[in-house]
Coordinates of C-alpha atoms in Angstrom, one line a residue:
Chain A
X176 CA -3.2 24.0 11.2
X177 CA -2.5 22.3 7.9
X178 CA 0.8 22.8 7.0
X179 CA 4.0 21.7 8.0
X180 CA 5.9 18.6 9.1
X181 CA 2.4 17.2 11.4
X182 CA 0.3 14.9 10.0
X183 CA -3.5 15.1 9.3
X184 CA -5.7 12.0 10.1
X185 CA -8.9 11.4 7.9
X186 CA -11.6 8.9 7.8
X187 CA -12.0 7.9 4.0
X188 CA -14.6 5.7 2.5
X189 CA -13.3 3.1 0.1
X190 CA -14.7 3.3 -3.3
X191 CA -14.3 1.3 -6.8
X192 CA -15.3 -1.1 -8.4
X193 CA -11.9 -3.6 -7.8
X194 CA -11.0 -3.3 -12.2
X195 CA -7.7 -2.2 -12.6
X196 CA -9.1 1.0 -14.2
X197 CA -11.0 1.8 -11.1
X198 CA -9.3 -0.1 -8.5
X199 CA -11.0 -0.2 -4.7
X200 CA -9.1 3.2 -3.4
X201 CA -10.4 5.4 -0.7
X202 CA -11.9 8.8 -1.7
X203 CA -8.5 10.7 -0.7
X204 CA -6.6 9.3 -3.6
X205 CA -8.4 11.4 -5.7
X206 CA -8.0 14.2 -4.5
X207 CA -4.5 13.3 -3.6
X208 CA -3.7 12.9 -7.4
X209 CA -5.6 16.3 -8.5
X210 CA -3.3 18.0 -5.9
X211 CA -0.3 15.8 -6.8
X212 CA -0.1 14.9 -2.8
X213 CA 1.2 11.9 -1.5
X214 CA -0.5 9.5 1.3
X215 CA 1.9 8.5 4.2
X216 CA -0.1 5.3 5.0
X217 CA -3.6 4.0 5.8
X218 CA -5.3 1.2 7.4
X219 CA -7.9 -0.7 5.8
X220 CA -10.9 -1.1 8.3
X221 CA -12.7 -3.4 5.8
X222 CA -14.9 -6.3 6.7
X223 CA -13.6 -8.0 3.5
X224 CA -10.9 -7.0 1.2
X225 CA -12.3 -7.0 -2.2
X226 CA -15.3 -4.8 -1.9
X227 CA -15.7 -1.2 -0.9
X228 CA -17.7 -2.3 1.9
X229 CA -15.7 0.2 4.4
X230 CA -13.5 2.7 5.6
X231 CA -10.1 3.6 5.5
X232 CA -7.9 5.3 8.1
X233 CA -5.4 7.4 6.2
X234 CA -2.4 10.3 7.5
X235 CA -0.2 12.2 5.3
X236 CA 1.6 15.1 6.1
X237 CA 0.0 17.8 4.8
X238 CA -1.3 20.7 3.0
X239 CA -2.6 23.8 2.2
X240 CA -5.5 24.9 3.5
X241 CA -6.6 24.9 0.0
X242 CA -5.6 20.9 -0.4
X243 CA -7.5 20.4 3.1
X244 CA -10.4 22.0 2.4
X245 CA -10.7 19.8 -1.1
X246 CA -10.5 16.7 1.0
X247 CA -13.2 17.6 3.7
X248 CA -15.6 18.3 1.2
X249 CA -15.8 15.3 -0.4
X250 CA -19.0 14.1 1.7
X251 CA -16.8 10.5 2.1
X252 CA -13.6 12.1 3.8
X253 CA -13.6 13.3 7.1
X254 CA -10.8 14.5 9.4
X255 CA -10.0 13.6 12.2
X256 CA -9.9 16.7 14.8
X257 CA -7.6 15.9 17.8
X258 CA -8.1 19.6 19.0
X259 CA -11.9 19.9 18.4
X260 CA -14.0 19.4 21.8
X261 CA -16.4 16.8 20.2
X262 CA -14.5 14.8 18.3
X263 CA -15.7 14.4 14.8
X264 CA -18.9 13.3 15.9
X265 CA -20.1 10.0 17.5
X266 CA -18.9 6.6 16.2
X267 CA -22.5 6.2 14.9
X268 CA -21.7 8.9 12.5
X269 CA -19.4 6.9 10.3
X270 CA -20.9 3.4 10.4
X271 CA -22.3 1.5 13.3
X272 CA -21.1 -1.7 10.9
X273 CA -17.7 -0.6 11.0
X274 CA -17.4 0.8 14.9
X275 CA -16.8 -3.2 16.0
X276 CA -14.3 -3.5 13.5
X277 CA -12.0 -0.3 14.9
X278 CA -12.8 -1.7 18.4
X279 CA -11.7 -5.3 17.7
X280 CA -8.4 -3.5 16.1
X281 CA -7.9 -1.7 19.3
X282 CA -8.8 -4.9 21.1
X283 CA -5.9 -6.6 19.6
X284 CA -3.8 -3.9 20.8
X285 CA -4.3 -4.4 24.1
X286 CA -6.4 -1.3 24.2
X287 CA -9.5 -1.6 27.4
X288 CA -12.5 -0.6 24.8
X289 CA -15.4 -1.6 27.4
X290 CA -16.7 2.1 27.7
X291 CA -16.9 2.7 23.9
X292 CA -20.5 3.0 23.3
X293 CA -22.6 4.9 20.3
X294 CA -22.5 8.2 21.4
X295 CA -18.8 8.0 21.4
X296 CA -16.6 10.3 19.3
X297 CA -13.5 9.0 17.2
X298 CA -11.3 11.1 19.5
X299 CA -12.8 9.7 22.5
X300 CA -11.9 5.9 21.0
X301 CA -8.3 7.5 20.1
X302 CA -7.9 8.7 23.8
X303 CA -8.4 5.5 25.1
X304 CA -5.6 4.2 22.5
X305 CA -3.4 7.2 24.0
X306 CA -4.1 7.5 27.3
X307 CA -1.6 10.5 27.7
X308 CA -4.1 12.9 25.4
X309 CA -5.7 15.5 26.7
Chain B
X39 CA 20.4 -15.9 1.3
X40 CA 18.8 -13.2 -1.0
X41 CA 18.0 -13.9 -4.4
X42 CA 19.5 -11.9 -7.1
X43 CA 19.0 -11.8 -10.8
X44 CA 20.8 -9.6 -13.6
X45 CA 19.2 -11.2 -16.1
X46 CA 22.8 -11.7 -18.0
X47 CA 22.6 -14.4 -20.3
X48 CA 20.4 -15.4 -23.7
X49 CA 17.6 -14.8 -24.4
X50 CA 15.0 -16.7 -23.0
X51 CA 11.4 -16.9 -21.1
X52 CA 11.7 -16.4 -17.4
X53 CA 10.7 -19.9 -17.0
X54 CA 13.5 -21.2 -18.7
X55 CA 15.8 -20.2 -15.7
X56 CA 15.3 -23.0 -13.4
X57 CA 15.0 -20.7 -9.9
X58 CA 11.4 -19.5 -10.6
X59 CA 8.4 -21.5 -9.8
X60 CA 6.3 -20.1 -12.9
X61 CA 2.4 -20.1 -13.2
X62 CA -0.1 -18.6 -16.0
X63 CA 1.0 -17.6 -19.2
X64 CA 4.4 -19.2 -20.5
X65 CA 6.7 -16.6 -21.4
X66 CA 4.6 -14.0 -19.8
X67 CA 8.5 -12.4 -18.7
X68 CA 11.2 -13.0 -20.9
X69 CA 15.0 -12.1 -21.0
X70 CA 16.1 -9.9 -23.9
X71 CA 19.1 -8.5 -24.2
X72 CA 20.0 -8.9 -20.7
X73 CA 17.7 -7.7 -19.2
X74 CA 13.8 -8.5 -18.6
X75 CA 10.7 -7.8 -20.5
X76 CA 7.3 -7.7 -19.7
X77 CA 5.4 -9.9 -22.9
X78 CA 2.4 -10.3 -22.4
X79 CA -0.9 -7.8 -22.3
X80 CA -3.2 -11.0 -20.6
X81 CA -4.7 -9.4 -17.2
X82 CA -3.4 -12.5 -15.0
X83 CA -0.3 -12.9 -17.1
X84 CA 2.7 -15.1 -15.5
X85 CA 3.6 -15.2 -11.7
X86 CA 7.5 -15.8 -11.2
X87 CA 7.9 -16.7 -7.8
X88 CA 12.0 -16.5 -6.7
X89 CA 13.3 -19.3 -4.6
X90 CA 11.6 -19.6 -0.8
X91 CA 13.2 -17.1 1.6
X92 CA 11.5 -19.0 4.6
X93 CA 9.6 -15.9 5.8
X94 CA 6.5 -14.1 5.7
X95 CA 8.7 -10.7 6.3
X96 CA 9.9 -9.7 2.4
X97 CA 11.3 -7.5 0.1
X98 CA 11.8 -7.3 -3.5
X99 CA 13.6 -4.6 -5.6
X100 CA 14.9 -4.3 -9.0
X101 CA 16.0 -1.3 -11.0
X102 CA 13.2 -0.2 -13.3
X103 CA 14.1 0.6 -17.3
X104 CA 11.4 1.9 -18.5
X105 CA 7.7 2.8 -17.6
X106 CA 4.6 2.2 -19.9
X107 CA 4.6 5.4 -22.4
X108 CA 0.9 5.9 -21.3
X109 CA -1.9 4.7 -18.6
X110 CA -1.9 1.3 -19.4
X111 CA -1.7 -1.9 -17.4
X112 CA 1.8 -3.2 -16.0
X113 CA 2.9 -5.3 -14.0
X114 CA 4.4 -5.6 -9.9
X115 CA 7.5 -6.9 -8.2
X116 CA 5.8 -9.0 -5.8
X117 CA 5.2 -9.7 -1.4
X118 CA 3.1 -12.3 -0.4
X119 CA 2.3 -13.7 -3.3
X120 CA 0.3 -17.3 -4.2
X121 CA -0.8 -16.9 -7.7
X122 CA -1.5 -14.3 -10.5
X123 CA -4.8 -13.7 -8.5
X124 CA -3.0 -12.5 -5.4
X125 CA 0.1 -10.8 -4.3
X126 CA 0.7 -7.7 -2.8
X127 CA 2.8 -5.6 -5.4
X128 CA 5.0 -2.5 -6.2
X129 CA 4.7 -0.8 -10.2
X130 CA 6.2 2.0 -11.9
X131 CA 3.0 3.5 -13.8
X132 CA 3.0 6.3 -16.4
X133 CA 4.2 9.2 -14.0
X134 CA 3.7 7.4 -10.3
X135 CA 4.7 4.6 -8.2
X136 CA 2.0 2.8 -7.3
X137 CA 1.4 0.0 -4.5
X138 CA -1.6 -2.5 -5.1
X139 CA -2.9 -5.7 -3.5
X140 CA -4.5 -7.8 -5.7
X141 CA -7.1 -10.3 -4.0
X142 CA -9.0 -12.7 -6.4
X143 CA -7.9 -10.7 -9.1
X144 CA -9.8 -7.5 -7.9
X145 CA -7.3 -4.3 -7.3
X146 CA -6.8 -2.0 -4.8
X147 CA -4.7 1.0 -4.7
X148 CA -3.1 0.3 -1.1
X149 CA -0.9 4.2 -1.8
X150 CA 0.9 5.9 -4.8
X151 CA 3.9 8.4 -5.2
X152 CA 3.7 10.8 -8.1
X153 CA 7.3 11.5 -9.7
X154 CA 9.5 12.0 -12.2
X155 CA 11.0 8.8 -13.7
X156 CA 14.8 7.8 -14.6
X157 CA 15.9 4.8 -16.5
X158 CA 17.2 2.8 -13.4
X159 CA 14.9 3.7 -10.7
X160 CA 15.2 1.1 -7.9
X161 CA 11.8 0.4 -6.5
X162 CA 11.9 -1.8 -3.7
X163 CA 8.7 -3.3 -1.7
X164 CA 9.1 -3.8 2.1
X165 CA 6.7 -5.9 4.2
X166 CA 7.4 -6.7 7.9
X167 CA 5.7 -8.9 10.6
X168 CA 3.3 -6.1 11.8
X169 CA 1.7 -6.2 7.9
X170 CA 3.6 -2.5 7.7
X171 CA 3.9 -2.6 3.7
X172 CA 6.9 0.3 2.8
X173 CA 7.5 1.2 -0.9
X174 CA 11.3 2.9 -1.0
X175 CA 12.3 4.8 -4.0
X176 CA 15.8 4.5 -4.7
X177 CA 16.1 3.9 -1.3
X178 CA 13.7 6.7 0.3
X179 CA 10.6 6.1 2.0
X180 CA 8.1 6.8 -1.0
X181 CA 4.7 5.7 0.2
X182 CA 3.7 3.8 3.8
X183 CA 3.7 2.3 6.0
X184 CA 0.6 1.0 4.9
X185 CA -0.5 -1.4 7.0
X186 CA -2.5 -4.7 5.5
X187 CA -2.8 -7.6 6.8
X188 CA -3.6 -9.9 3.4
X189 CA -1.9 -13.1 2.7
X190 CA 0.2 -12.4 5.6
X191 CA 1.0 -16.3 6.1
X192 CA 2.4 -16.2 2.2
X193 CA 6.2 -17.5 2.3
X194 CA 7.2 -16.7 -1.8
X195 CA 8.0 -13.6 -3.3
X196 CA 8.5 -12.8 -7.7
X197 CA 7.4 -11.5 -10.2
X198 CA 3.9 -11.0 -11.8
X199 CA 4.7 -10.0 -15.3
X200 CA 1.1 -8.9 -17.1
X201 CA -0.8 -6.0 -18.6
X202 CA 1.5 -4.8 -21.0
X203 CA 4.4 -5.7 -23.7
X204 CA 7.4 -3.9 -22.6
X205 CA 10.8 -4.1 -23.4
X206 CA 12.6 -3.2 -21.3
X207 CA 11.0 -3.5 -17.9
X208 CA 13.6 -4.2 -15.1
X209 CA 16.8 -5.1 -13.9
X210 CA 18.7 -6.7 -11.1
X211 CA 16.0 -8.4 -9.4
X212 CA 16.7 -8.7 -5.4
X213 CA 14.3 -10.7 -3.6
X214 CA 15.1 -11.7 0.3
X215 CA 14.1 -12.2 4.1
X216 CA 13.7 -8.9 5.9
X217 CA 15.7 -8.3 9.0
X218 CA 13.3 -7.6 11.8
X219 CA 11.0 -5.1 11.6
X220 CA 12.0 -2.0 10.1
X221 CA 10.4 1.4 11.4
X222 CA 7.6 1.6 14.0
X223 CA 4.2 0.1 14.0
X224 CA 1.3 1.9 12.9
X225 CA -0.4 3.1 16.2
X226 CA 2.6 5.2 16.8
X227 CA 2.2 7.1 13.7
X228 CA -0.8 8.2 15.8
X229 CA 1.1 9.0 19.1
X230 CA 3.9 10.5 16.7
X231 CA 1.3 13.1 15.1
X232 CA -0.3 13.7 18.6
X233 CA 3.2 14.4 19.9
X234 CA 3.8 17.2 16.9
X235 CA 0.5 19.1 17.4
X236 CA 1.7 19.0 21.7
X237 CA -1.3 16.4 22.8
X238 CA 0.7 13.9 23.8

């Protein structure tokens, strides 16, 4: 389900250079701009600020399945799958470099992260943040 | 108490009205014809910071006049600014609203709205003591909560007038101390989606 008022979740590498004509932007924008979509936020999971040296959580209400499918196959987007049994694949998948940033984030939250090892999935990380997910 | 600028008197460089702390390029924003232009096409350009607010939770607005006629560089109404190196800022572009951070001078696109454009606009720039940056277009929620967390000790707020000569640029500045924390945080954006797809 892509459409309607929910929101989709996607992992988005950050790309760019940090010039004004190719400003540091995650992957998504792109796409967002060829579609004439909007983001409803992110949340920059990089180590440092001025360098696309990581990820980028971003949700936005979306799409067609045609506006969907655009983002996903961009090989630097991926979404985020509450429904799908394994998650999107284990933290490893994205970045072992950026997994201790997400955890530290969580950390700050107040979120119990001490059983988040390598094999786990982005939805297992988001089901300790929400304990009340199935 | 907020800071407010119509911009009605002669004309002048911004720098000439004695409530902006001004740094980088003199005349960078200037006053013309009541109301303010953006005069210089330097990168860095001028920062005009309005008078201290005494808190790290900001807004700015102002009613935009005009955007740049093509994709060319602009300049921000300003959060968390220190210099012409570094702010957090809020454009009108050719055809978008667009939301930037600007650290050491690099850019990144933090989020940008793609929309028509009327003489008038108010954009307005939100940023609260969770880091939650909201960009309101004439006063709907237009792109965010983004949530960033740079220069989140910075207490001053402007202007950063650069990129392009452009006259006019905006009107009736309004620069103050937000009121709390407007909206939720970020993490329940997340329960908030979970809720809609019946998870949570």
């Amino acid at each position: 389900m892509h459409t309607g008022d929910n929101m989709n979740i996607y992992f988005c590498r950050w790309i760019g250079t940090g010039s004004e004509s190719d400003p540091y932007r995650t992957t998504i924008y792109d796409h967002l701009a060829a579609a004439s979509l909007n983001a409803s936020g992110s949340y920059d999971l990089r180590r440092a600020p001025n360098a696309a040296d990581g990820w980028c959580v971003v949700w936005l209400p979306i799409v067609s399945e045609a506006g969907h499918a655009a983002i996903i196959a961009d090989p630097l987007c991926h979404y985020i799958d509450p429904l799908a049994a394994d998650g999107v694949g284990a933290l490893n998948f994205y970045d072992v470099m950026d997994s201790p940033v997400v955890l530290a984030l969580l950390q700050q939250r107040g979120v119990d992260v001490s059983s988040v090892s390598s094999t786990s999935t982005v939805v297992d990380v988001l089901r300790l943040a929400f304990p009340g997910m199935s | 108490m907020p800071f407010l600028d119509d911009f009605n008197r002669a004309d002048q460089n911004l720098e000439a009205f004695a409530s902006y702390t001004h740094s980088g390029i003199a005349g960078a924003a200037a006053v013309r014809s009541n109301l303010l232009a953006s005069n210089t096409t330097d990168s860095l350009g001028g920062l005009y910071l309005i008078p201290a607010q005494g808190s790290t939770e900001q807004y700015m607005q102002a009613a935009f006049r005009a955007e740049p006629s093509a994709s060319v560089p602009i300049g921000f109404i300003a959060v968390r600014a220190t210099d012409t190196s570094n702010y957090i800022g809020l454009r009108r572009s050719n055809g978008a609203w667009e939301l930037y951070k600007r650290v050491a001078g690099t850019f990144t696109l933090l989020g940008s709205y793609t929309a028509g454009f009327v003489a008038g606009d108010v954009g307005r720039i939100e940023v609260n003591a969770l880091n939650e940056i909201r960009c309101y277009v004439n006063g709907a929620l237009m792109i965010g909560p983004v949530v960033d967390s740079f220069n989140s000790s910075a207490l001053r707020q402007g202007i950063a007038a650069r990129g392009s000569v452009l006259n006019p640029w905006i009107d009736n500045l309004d620069g103050g101390a937000m009121g709390g924390i407007a909206g939720g945080a970020n993490i329940p954006v997340f329960v908030h989606h979970y809720r809609q797809q019946g998870i949570m």
